[in-house]
PDB file of C-alpha atoms in Angstrom:
ATOM      1  CA  MET A   1    -313.585 128.256 163.086  1.00 49.00           C
ATOM      2  CA  SER A   2    -314.327 129.751 166.505  1.00 48.00           C
ATOM      3  CA  ALA A   3    -316.003 127.981 169.338  1.00 48.00           C
ATOM      4  CA  THR A   4    -319.020 130.363 169.056  1.00 48.00           C
ATOM      5  CA  ALA A   5    -319.499 129.627 165.382  1.00 49.00           C
ATOM      6  CA  GLN A   6    -319.569 125.907 166.146  1.00 50.00           C
ATOM      7  CA  SER A   7    -322.073 126.332 169.037  1.00 47.00           C
ATOM      8  CA  VAL A   8    -324.654 128.008 166.866  1.00 46.00           C
ATOM      9  CA  GLY A   9    -324.394 125.363 164.096  1.00 49.00           C
ATOM     10  CA  ALA A  10    -322.496 127.331 161.494  1.00 50.00           C
ATOM     11  CA  LYS A  11    -320.313 125.468 159.123  1.00 48.00           C
ATOM     12  CA  SER A  12    -317.842 128.291 158.724  1.00 52.00           C
ATOM     13  CA  ALA A  13    -317.286 131.701 160.211  1.00 52.00           C
ATOM     14  CA  GLY A  14    -318.529 133.255 156.931  1.00 54.00           C
ATOM     15  CA  ASP A  15    -322.038 131.835 157.645  1.00 60.00           C
ATOM     16  CA  LEU A  16    -322.378 134.087 160.664  1.00 61.00           C
ATOM     17  CA  SER A  17    -324.020 137.482 160.627  1.00 69.00           C
ATOM     18  CA  PRO A  18    -321.761 140.516 161.397  1.00 76.00           C
ATOM     19  CA  VAL A  19    -323.188 140.663 164.877  1.00 72.00           C
ATOM     20  CA  MET A  20    -322.587 136.997 165.587  1.00 72.00           C
ATOM     21  CA  ALA A  21    -319.120 137.160 164.021  1.00 71.00           C
ATOM     22  CA  SER A  22    -318.257 140.015 166.380  1.00 75.00           C
ATOM     23  CA  MET A  23    -319.579 138.093 169.343  1.00 79.00           C
ATOM     24  CA  SER A  24    -317.568 135.023 168.190  1.00 74.00           C
ATOM     25  CA  ARG A  25    -314.354 137.029 168.254  1.00 76.00           C
ATOM     26  CA  LYS A  26    -315.101 138.518 171.663  1.00 80.00           C
ATOM     27  CA  PHE A  27    -315.846 135.064 173.049  1.00 80.00           C
ATOM     28  CA  ASP A  28    -312.465 133.811 171.706  1.00 78.00           C
ATOM     29  CA  PHE A  29    -310.687 136.692 173.375  1.00 83.00           C
ATOM     30  CA  LEU A  30    -312.392 135.834 176.592  1.00 85.00           C
ATOM     31  CA  LEU A  31    -311.633 132.153 176.241  1.00 86.00           C
ATOM     32  CA  VAL A  32    -307.878 132.650 175.800  1.00 87.00           C
ATOM     33  CA  PRO A  33    -307.147 134.127 179.303  1.00 90.00           C
ATOM     34  CA  ILE A  34    -309.486 131.443 180.854  1.00 91.00           C
ATOM     35  CA  LEU A  35    -307.465 128.629 179.239  1.00 91.00           C
ATOM     36  CA  PHE A  36    -304.258 130.320 180.295  1.00 93.00           C
ATOM     37  CA  LEU A  37    -305.344 130.482 183.849  1.00 94.00           C
ATOM     38  CA  ALA A  38    -306.612 126.914 183.811  1.00 94.00           C
ATOM     39  CA  ILE A  39    -303.228 125.656 182.457  1.00 94.00           C
ATOM     40  CA  THR A  40    -301.395 127.782 184.991  1.00 95.00           C
ATOM     41  CA  GLY A  41    -303.426 126.373 187.930  1.00 95.00           C
ATOM     42  CA  ALA A  42    -303.030 122.764 186.763  1.00 95.00           C
ATOM     43  CA  VAL A  43    -299.277 122.914 186.116  1.00 95.00           C
ATOM     44  CA  HIS A  44    -298.624 124.843 189.335  1.00 94.00           C
ATOM     45  CA  ILE A  45    -300.564 122.366 191.465  1.00 95.00           C
ATOM     46  CA  HIS A  46    -298.815 119.510 189.691  1.00 95.00           C
ATOM     47  CA  VAL A  47    -295.301 120.890 190.385  1.00 94.00           C
ATOM     48  CA  MET A  48    -296.029 121.946 193.962  1.00 92.00           C
ATOM     49  CA  LEU A  49    -297.366 118.535 194.830  1.00 92.00           C
ATOM     50  CA  LEU A  50    -294.516 116.549 193.254  1.00 92.00           C
ATOM     51  CA  ALA A  51    -291.448 118.795 193.358  1.00 89.00           C
ATOM     52  CA  GLY A  52    -292.629 120.590 196.474  1.00 81.00           C
ATOM     53  CA  ASP A  53    -290.019 122.060 198.791  1.00 77.00           C
ATOM     54  CA  TRP A  54    -287.140 120.949 196.541  1.00 80.00           C
ATOM     55  CA  ASP A  55    -287.951 123.835 194.073  1.00 85.00           C
ATOM     56  CA  PHE A  56    -289.297 126.216 196.749  1.00 86.00           C
ATOM     57  CA  TRP A  57    -286.640 127.144 199.385  1.00 86.00           C
ATOM     58  CA  VAL A  58    -283.231 128.300 198.257  1.00 87.00           C
ATOM     59  CA  ASP A  59    -281.427 126.218 200.853  1.00 82.00           C
ATOM     60  CA  TRP A  60    -283.214 123.127 199.434  1.00 83.00           C
ATOM     61  CA  LYS A  61    -281.836 123.710 195.994  1.00 86.00           C
ATOM     62  CA  ASP A  62    -279.024 121.164 196.291  1.00 82.00           C
ATOM     63  CA  ARG A  63    -276.897 119.570 193.484  1.00 82.00           C
ATOM     64  CA  ARG A  64    -278.546 116.198 193.490  1.00 82.00           C
ATOM     65  CA  PHE A  65    -282.225 115.863 194.340  1.00 85.00           C
ATOM     66  CA  TRP A  66    -283.311 119.239 193.062  1.00 90.00           C
ATOM     67  CA  ILE A  67    -281.610 118.803 189.710  1.00 92.00           C
ATOM     68  CA  THR A  68    -283.165 115.358 189.380  1.00 92.00           C
ATOM     69  CA  ILE A  69    -286.706 115.966 190.575  1.00 92.00           C
ATOM     70  CA  THR A  70    -287.668 119.327 189.104  1.00 95.00           C
ATOM     71  CA  PRO A  71    -287.043 118.627 185.333  1.00 96.00           C
ATOM     72  CA  ILE A  72    -288.740 115.231 185.571  1.00 96.00           C
ATOM     73  CA  VAL A  73    -291.866 116.837 187.164  1.00 96.00           C
ATOM     74  CA  THR A  74    -292.066 119.946 185.035  1.00 97.00           C
ATOM     75  CA  ILE A  75    -291.778 118.179 181.568  1.00 97.00           C
ATOM     76  CA  CYS A  76    -295.067 116.348 182.128  1.00 96.00           C
ATOM     77  CA  PHE A  77    -297.605 119.033 181.292  1.00 96.00           C
ATOM     78  CA  PRO A  78    -295.586 120.677 178.490  1.00 97.00           C
ATOM     79  CA  ALA A  79    -295.520 117.291 176.672  1.00 97.00           C
ATOM     80  CA  ALA A  80    -299.360 116.907 176.962  1.00 96.00           C
ATOM     81  CA  ILE A  81    -300.071 120.463 175.918  1.00 96.00           C
ATOM     82  CA  GLN A  82    -297.615 120.241 173.125  1.00 96.00           C
ATOM     83  CA  TYR A  83    -299.752 117.486 171.590  1.00 96.00           C
ATOM     84  CA  VAL A  84    -302.827 119.712 171.574  1.00 94.00           C
ATOM     85  CA  THR A  85    -301.108 122.839 170.226  1.00 94.00           C
ATOM     86  CA  TRP A  86    -299.026 121.026 167.679  1.00 95.00           C
ATOM     87  CA  VAL A  87    -301.577 118.339 166.353  1.00 94.00           C
ATOM     88  CA  TYR A  88    -304.606 120.604 166.219  1.00 91.00           C
ATOM     89  CA  PHE A  89    -303.141 124.097 165.558  1.00 91.00           C
ATOM     90  CA  ARG A  90    -299.537 123.387 164.354  1.00 93.00           C
ATOM     91  CA  LEU A  91    -298.207 125.800 166.877  1.00 93.00           C
ATOM     92  CA  PRO A  92    -294.891 124.852 168.615  1.00 94.00           C
ATOM     93  CA  ILE A  93    -295.762 126.759 171.727  1.00 95.00           C
ATOM     94  CA  GLY A  94    -297.042 124.139 174.184  1.00 95.00           C
ATOM     95  CA  ALA A  95    -293.996 123.852 176.387  1.00 97.00           C
ATOM     96  CA  THR A  96    -293.388 127.642 176.561  1.00 97.00           C
ATOM     97  CA  LEU A  97    -297.025 128.239 177.337  1.00 95.00           C
ATOM     98  CA  CYS A  98    -296.896 125.822 180.276  1.00 96.00           C
ATOM     99  CA  ILE A  99    -293.678 127.103 181.676  1.00 97.00           C
ATOM    100  CA  VAL A 100    -294.751 130.706 181.350  1.00 97.00           C
ATOM    101  CA  GLY A 101    -297.955 129.870 183.120  1.00 96.00           C
ATOM    102  CA  LEU A 102    -296.108 127.983 185.812  1.00 96.00           C
ATOM    103  CA  LEU A 103    -293.665 130.878 186.508  1.00 96.00           C
ATOM    104  CA  PHE A 104    -296.576 133.336 186.502  1.00 96.00           C
ATOM    105  CA  GLY A 105    -298.428 131.250 189.070  1.00 95.00           C
ATOM    106  CA  GLU A 106    -295.307 130.630 191.209  1.00 94.00           C
ATOM    107  CA  TRP A 107    -294.390 134.323 191.298  1.00 95.00           C
ATOM    108  CA  MET A 108    -297.951 135.303 192.216  1.00 95.00           C
ATOM    109  CA  ASN A 109    -297.938 132.628 194.993  1.00 93.00           C
ATOM    110  CA  ARG A 110    -294.542 133.357 196.462  1.00 93.00           C
ATOM    111  CA  TYR A 111    -294.820 137.180 196.275  1.00 93.00           C
ATOM    112  CA  TRP A 112    -298.337 137.615 197.580  1.00 94.00           C
ATOM    113  CA  GLY A 113    -298.520 134.476 199.736  1.00 91.00           C
ATOM    114  CA  PHE A 114    -294.998 134.242 201.256  1.00 90.00           C
ATOM    115  CA  THR A 115    -293.308 137.686 200.802  1.00 91.00           C
ATOM    116  CA  ILE A 116    -296.298 139.961 201.494  1.00 93.00           C
ATOM    117  CA  TRP A 117    -298.506 137.684 203.694  1.00 92.00           C
ATOM    118  CA  SER A 118    -295.913 135.624 205.606  1.00 87.00           C
ATOM    119  CA  GLY A 119    -292.834 137.749 205.517  1.00 88.00           C
ATOM    120  CA  PHE A 120    -290.447 135.435 203.788  1.00 89.00           C
ATOM    121  CA  PRO A 121    -287.980 137.231 201.476  1.00 90.00           C
ATOM    122  CA  ALA A 122    -288.024 136.582 197.800  1.00 90.00           C
ATOM    123  CA  THR A 123    -284.339 135.546 198.140  1.00 88.00           C
ATOM    124  CA  LEU A 124    -285.590 132.500 200.015  1.00 89.00           C
ATOM    125  CA  THR A 125    -288.528 131.446 197.843  1.00 91.00           C
ATOM    126  CA  TRP A 126    -287.508 132.359 194.192  1.00 92.00           C
ATOM    127  CA  PRO A 127    -288.758 129.768 191.642  1.00 93.00           C
ATOM    128  CA  ALA A 128    -286.397 127.964 189.245  1.00 93.00           C
ATOM    129  CA  MET A 129    -285.947 129.330 185.721  1.00 94.00           C
ATOM    130  CA  LEU A 130    -287.198 126.930 182.984  1.00 95.00           C
ATOM    131  CA  ILE A 131    -287.704 129.262 179.988  1.00 96.00           C
ATOM    132  CA  ALA A 132    -284.709 128.122 178.102  1.00 96.00           C
ATOM    133  CA  SER A 133    -285.678 124.455 178.564  1.00 97.00           C
ATOM    134  CA  ALA A 134    -289.205 125.169 177.276  1.00 97.00           C
ATOM    135  CA  LEU A 135    -287.947 127.024 174.265  1.00 97.00           C
ATOM    136  CA  ILE A 136    -285.443 124.210 173.239  1.00 97.00           C
ATOM    137  CA  LEU A 137    -288.303 121.628 173.600  1.00 97.00           C
ATOM    138  CA  ASP A 138    -290.597 123.720 171.358  1.00 97.00           C
ATOM    139  CA  THR A 139    -287.764 124.307 168.921  1.00 97.00           C
ATOM    140  CA  VAL A 140    -286.872 120.688 168.515  1.00 97.00           C
ATOM    141  CA  LEU A 141    -290.562 119.943 167.832  1.00 97.00           C
ATOM    142  CA  MET A 142    -290.804 122.645 165.301  1.00 96.00           C
ATOM    143  CA  LEU A 143    -287.665 121.574 163.427  1.00 97.00           C
ATOM    144  CA  SER A 144    -288.220 117.857 163.624  1.00 96.00           C
ATOM    145  CA  ARG A 145    -292.058 117.792 163.335  1.00 95.00           C
ATOM    146  CA  ASN A 146    -291.881 114.460 165.096  1.00 95.00           C
ATOM    147  CA  TRP A 147    -292.817 113.780 168.775  1.00 95.00           C
ATOM    148  CA  LEU A 148    -290.385 110.828 168.998  1.00 95.00           C
ATOM    149  CA  ALA A 149    -287.464 112.884 167.827  1.00 96.00           C
ATOM    150  CA  THR A 150    -288.516 115.526 170.393  1.00 97.00           C
ATOM    151  CA  ALA A 151    -288.587 112.901 173.105  1.00 97.00           C
ATOM    152  CA  ILE A 152    -285.085 111.603 172.142  1.00 97.00           C
ATOM    153  CA  VAL A 153    -283.373 114.958 171.613  1.00 97.00           C
ATOM    154  CA  GLY A 154    -285.607 117.710 173.125  1.00 97.00           C
ATOM    155  CA  ALA A 155    -286.535 116.007 176.491  1.00 97.00           C
ATOM    156  CA  PRO A 156    -282.847 115.417 177.456  1.00 97.00           C
ATOM    157  CA  LEU A 157    -281.920 118.961 176.513  1.00 98.00           C
ATOM    158  CA  PHE A 158    -284.861 120.091 178.667  1.00 98.00           C
ATOM    159  CA  ALA A 159    -283.182 118.516 181.707  1.00 97.00           C
ATOM    160  CA  LEU A 160    -279.612 119.296 180.829  1.00 96.00           C
ATOM    161  CA  LEU A 161    -280.343 122.971 180.373  1.00 96.00           C
ATOM    162  CA  PHE A 162    -282.121 123.203 183.788  1.00 96.00           C
ATOM    163  CA  TYR A 163    -278.976 123.418 185.946  1.00 93.00           C
ATOM    164  CA  ALA A 164    -277.138 125.548 183.436  1.00 93.00           C
ATOM    165  CA  GLN A 165    -279.681 128.319 183.462  1.00 94.00           C
ATOM    166  CA  ASN A 166    -280.137 128.258 187.251  1.00 94.00           C
ATOM    167  CA  ILE A 167    -276.541 128.048 188.455  1.00 91.00           C
ATOM    168  CA  VAL A 168    -276.007 131.740 187.516  1.00 91.00           C
ATOM    169  CA  ILE A 169    -278.761 132.676 190.000  1.00 91.00           C
ATOM    170  CA  LEU A 170    -277.904 130.050 192.508  1.00 90.00           C
ATOM    171  CA  ALA A 171    -274.083 130.343 192.679  1.00 89.00           C
ATOM    172  CA  PRO A 172    -274.053 133.529 194.883  1.00 90.00           C
ATOM    173  CA  TYR A 173    -276.061 131.596 197.500  1.00 89.00           C
ATOM    174  CA  HIS A 174    -273.385 128.918 197.618  1.00 85.00           C
ATOM    175  CA  VAL A 175    -270.586 131.290 198.565  1.00 87.00           C
ATOM    176  CA  PRO A 176    -269.116 130.206 201.976  1.00 87.00           C
ATOM    177  CA  MET A 177    -269.395 132.323 204.923  1.00 88.00           C
ATOM    178  CA  GLU A 178    -268.670 132.030 208.698  1.00 86.00           C
ATOM    179  CA  HIS A 179    -271.326 132.531 211.323  1.00 83.00           C
ATOM    180  CA  MET A 180    -270.569 132.150 215.078  1.00 84.00           C
ATOM    181  CA  GLY A 181    -267.474 130.013 214.176  1.00 84.00           C
ATOM    182  CA  GLN A 182    -269.437 127.691 211.845  1.00 82.00           C
ATOM    183  CA  LEU A 183    -268.837 127.513 208.106  1.00 84.00           C
ATOM    184  CA  MET A 184    -272.023 127.589 206.075  1.00 83.00           C
ATOM    185  CA  SER A 185    -273.385 128.992 202.789  1.00 84.00           C
ATOM    186  CA  ILE A 186    -275.334 132.229 202.340  1.00 87.00           C
ATOM    187  CA  ALA A 187    -278.412 130.020 201.474  1.00 85.00           C
ATOM    188  CA  ASP A 188    -278.051 128.183 204.797  1.00 82.00           C
ATOM    189  CA  MET A 189    -277.809 131.500 206.735  1.00 85.00           C
ATOM    190  CA  ILE A 190    -280.987 132.812 205.081  1.00 84.00           C
ATOM    191  CA  GLY A 191    -282.703 129.500 205.950  1.00 80.00           C
ATOM    192  CA  TYR A 192    -281.479 129.727 209.583  1.00 81.00           C
ATOM    193  CA  ALA A 193    -282.747 133.315 209.890  1.00 84.00           C
ATOM    194  CA  PHE A 194    -286.242 132.419 208.666  1.00 83.00           C
ATOM    195  CA  VAL A 195    -287.413 129.415 210.614  1.00 77.00           C
ATOM    196  CA  ARG A 196    -289.939 126.996 208.948  1.00 75.00           C
ATOM    197  CA  THR A 197    -291.696 123.866 210.129  1.00 68.00           C
ATOM    198  CA  ALA A 198    -288.907 121.737 208.726  1.00 60.00           C
ATOM    199  CA  THR A 199    -285.306 122.407 207.563  1.00 55.00           C
ATOM    200  CA  PRO A 200    -283.202 120.248 205.353  1.00 53.00           C
ATOM    201  CA  GLU A 201    -280.405 119.377 207.748  1.00 53.00           C
ATOM    202  CA  TYR A 202    -279.500 116.216 205.849  1.00 51.00           C
ATOM    203  CA  LEU A 203    -278.647 118.133 202.670  1.00 52.00           C
ATOM    204  CA  ARG A 204    -275.166 118.784 203.935  1.00 52.00           C
ATOM    205  CA  MET A 205    -274.327 115.020 203.842  1.00 49.00           C
ATOM    206  CA  ILE A 206    -275.439 114.711 200.139  1.00 48.00           C
ATOM    207  CA  GLU A 207    -272.077 115.948 198.892  1.00 51.00           C
ATOM    208  CA  ARG A 208    -270.445 112.913 200.491  1.00 51.00           C
ATOM    209  CA  GLY A 209    -272.877 110.511 198.756  1.00 50.00           C
ATOM    210  CA  THR A 210    -272.158 107.724 196.280  1.00 50.00           C
ATOM    211  CA  LEU A 211    -272.596 109.962 193.236  1.00 49.00           C
ATOM    212  CA  ARG A 212    -269.260 111.628 194.141  1.00 49.00           C
ATOM    213  CA  THR A 213    -267.467 108.369 193.082  1.00 49.00           C
ATOM    214  CA  PHE A 214    -268.400 109.019 189.370  1.00 52.00           C
ATOM    215  CA  GLY A 215    -265.998 111.883 189.005  1.00 54.00           C
ATOM    216  CA  GLY A 216    -266.463 114.290 191.852  1.00 58.00           C
ATOM    217  CA  GLU A 217    -269.375 116.376 190.532  1.00 70.00           C
ATOM    218  CA  SER A 218    -272.797 115.159 191.545  1.00 79.00           C
ATOM    219  CA  ALA A 219    -274.662 117.841 189.561  1.00 85.00           C
ATOM    220  CA  LEU A 220    -273.559 116.490 186.208  1.00 88.00           C
ATOM    221  CA  ILE A 221    -274.564 112.896 187.005  1.00 88.00           C
ATOM    222  CA  ALA A 222    -277.948 114.035 188.323  1.00 90.00           C
ATOM    223  CA  SER A 223    -278.614 116.067 185.257  1.00 93.00           C
ATOM    224  CA  PHE A 224    -277.897 113.089 182.925  1.00 94.00           C
ATOM    225  CA  PHE A 225    -280.061 110.796 184.981  1.00 94.00           C
ATOM    226  CA  ALA A 226    -282.908 113.367 184.828  1.00 96.00           C
ATOM    227  CA  ALA A 227    -282.360 113.701 181.043  1.00 97.00           C
ATOM    228  CA  PHE A 228    -282.934 109.935 180.681  1.00 97.00           C
ATOM    229  CA  ILE A 229    -286.123 109.907 182.751  1.00 97.00           C
ATOM    230  CA  CYS A 230    -287.358 112.976 180.993  1.00 97.00           C
ATOM    231  CA  MET A 231    -287.331 111.002 177.673  1.00 97.00           C
ATOM    232  CA  ILE A 232    -289.720 108.411 179.234  1.00 97.00           C
ATOM    233  CA  MET A 233    -291.959 111.033 180.809  1.00 97.00           C
ATOM    234  CA  TYR A 234    -292.211 113.012 177.625  1.00 98.00           C
ATOM    235  CA  ALA A 235    -293.348 110.010 175.608  1.00 97.00           C
ATOM    236  CA  ALA A 236    -295.845 108.945 178.297  1.00 97.00           C
ATOM    237  CA  TRP A 237    -297.384 112.416 178.692  1.00 97.00           C
ATOM    238  CA  TRP A 238    -297.514 113.050 174.949  1.00 96.00           C
ATOM    239  CA  LYS A 239    -299.758 109.985 174.806  1.00 95.00           C
ATOM    240  CA  LEU A 240    -301.862 111.166 177.688  1.00 94.00           C
ATOM    241  CA  GLY A 241    -302.329 114.427 175.798  1.00 93.00           C
ATOM    242  CA  GLU A 242    -303.496 112.419 172.842  1.00 92.00           C
ATOM    243  CA  ILE A 243    -305.959 110.456 174.868  1.00 90.00           C
ATOM    244  CA  GLY A 244    -307.236 113.509 176.757  1.00 86.00           C
ATOM    245  CA  SER A 245    -307.818 115.544 173.538  1.00 85.00           C
ATOM    246  CA  ARG A 246    -309.740 112.986 171.562  1.00 80.00           C
ATOM    247  CA  GLN A 247    -312.767 114.673 170.003  1.00 71.00           C
ATOM    248  CA  THR A 248    -314.938 111.597 170.591  1.00 69.00           C
ATOM    249  CA  TRP A 249    -314.178 111.603 174.268  1.00 58.00           C
ATOM    250  CA  ILE A 250    -314.679 115.392 174.553  1.00 59.00           C
ATOM    251  CA  LYS A 251    -317.873 115.189 172.571  1.00 64.00           C
ATOM    252  CA  SER A 252    -319.295 112.451 174.838  1.00 66.00           C
ATOM    253  CA  MET A 253    -318.552 114.592 177.847  1.00 60.00           C
ATOM    254  CA  PHE A 254    -320.382 117.575 176.423  1.00 58.00           C
ATOM    255  CA  ASP A 255    -323.344 115.339 175.327  1.00 64.00           C
ATOM    256  CA  LYS A 256    -323.598 113.943 178.884  1.00 64.00           C
ATOM    257  CA  SER A 257    -323.572 117.483 180.351  1.00 61.00           C
ATOM    258  CA  ALA A 258    -326.247 118.543 177.857  1.00 58.00           C
ATOM    259  CA  LYS A 259    -328.510 115.600 178.823  1.00 63.00           C
ATOM    260  CA  VAL A 260    -328.060 116.450 182.445  1.00 60.00           C
ATOM    261  CA  ARG A 261    -329.188 120.125 181.886  1.00 56.00           C
ATOM    262  CA  ALA A 262    -332.136 118.894 179.816  1.00 57.00           C
TER     263      ALA A 262
END
């Protein structure tokens, strides 16, 4: 039953007059884009505050911290929204909805705010791809119908697929080049050409870090570490989604606002 039908005290949509039923449908069509923009804003702010520059500039997208931080941060809201869409509507679309909203907000911000307004090229600020990770998370939930199985299987796949779907885009930026007698990558050259308030000079030492002792490839180790943490984050945020969507809590909030208006 629609939100309008509930607001007028109708037990079902069939109890409404044709005029009220039409208004109910129009209200629902208006509510959907509002909810989408609200989810977009919340997920975008969350990722920008916690992942920040690691998932922003192309010369910050390294093979250790970027692979570790971004999946851990981005799985939080998909887990919470998955609870709402799955438990109340039986729709396995929560993760995809969040990631599509995130990418929509990021492209709007980076194109209009940085490319058009500030003059930074899109090749320096493109957002990471997460569609495949979101799809696999929703698919595991749909097939297993169990949040714990999704946390054990889907959450690690969410993190492991992150680097796999982004390396195709990122690989050309890691091609070596020589500039004024110095060896650097194309991503470094783009970063040097467009000066910012801070540059990641220390990233060039990461490849000589301790993770190299585990077999020579830091990206693989970082991906599996992110996969382990994603299992914990998914379970925690699934429970947060359960707490935040309790009808008693939501009803009490509406009752308090109604008393204030009265």
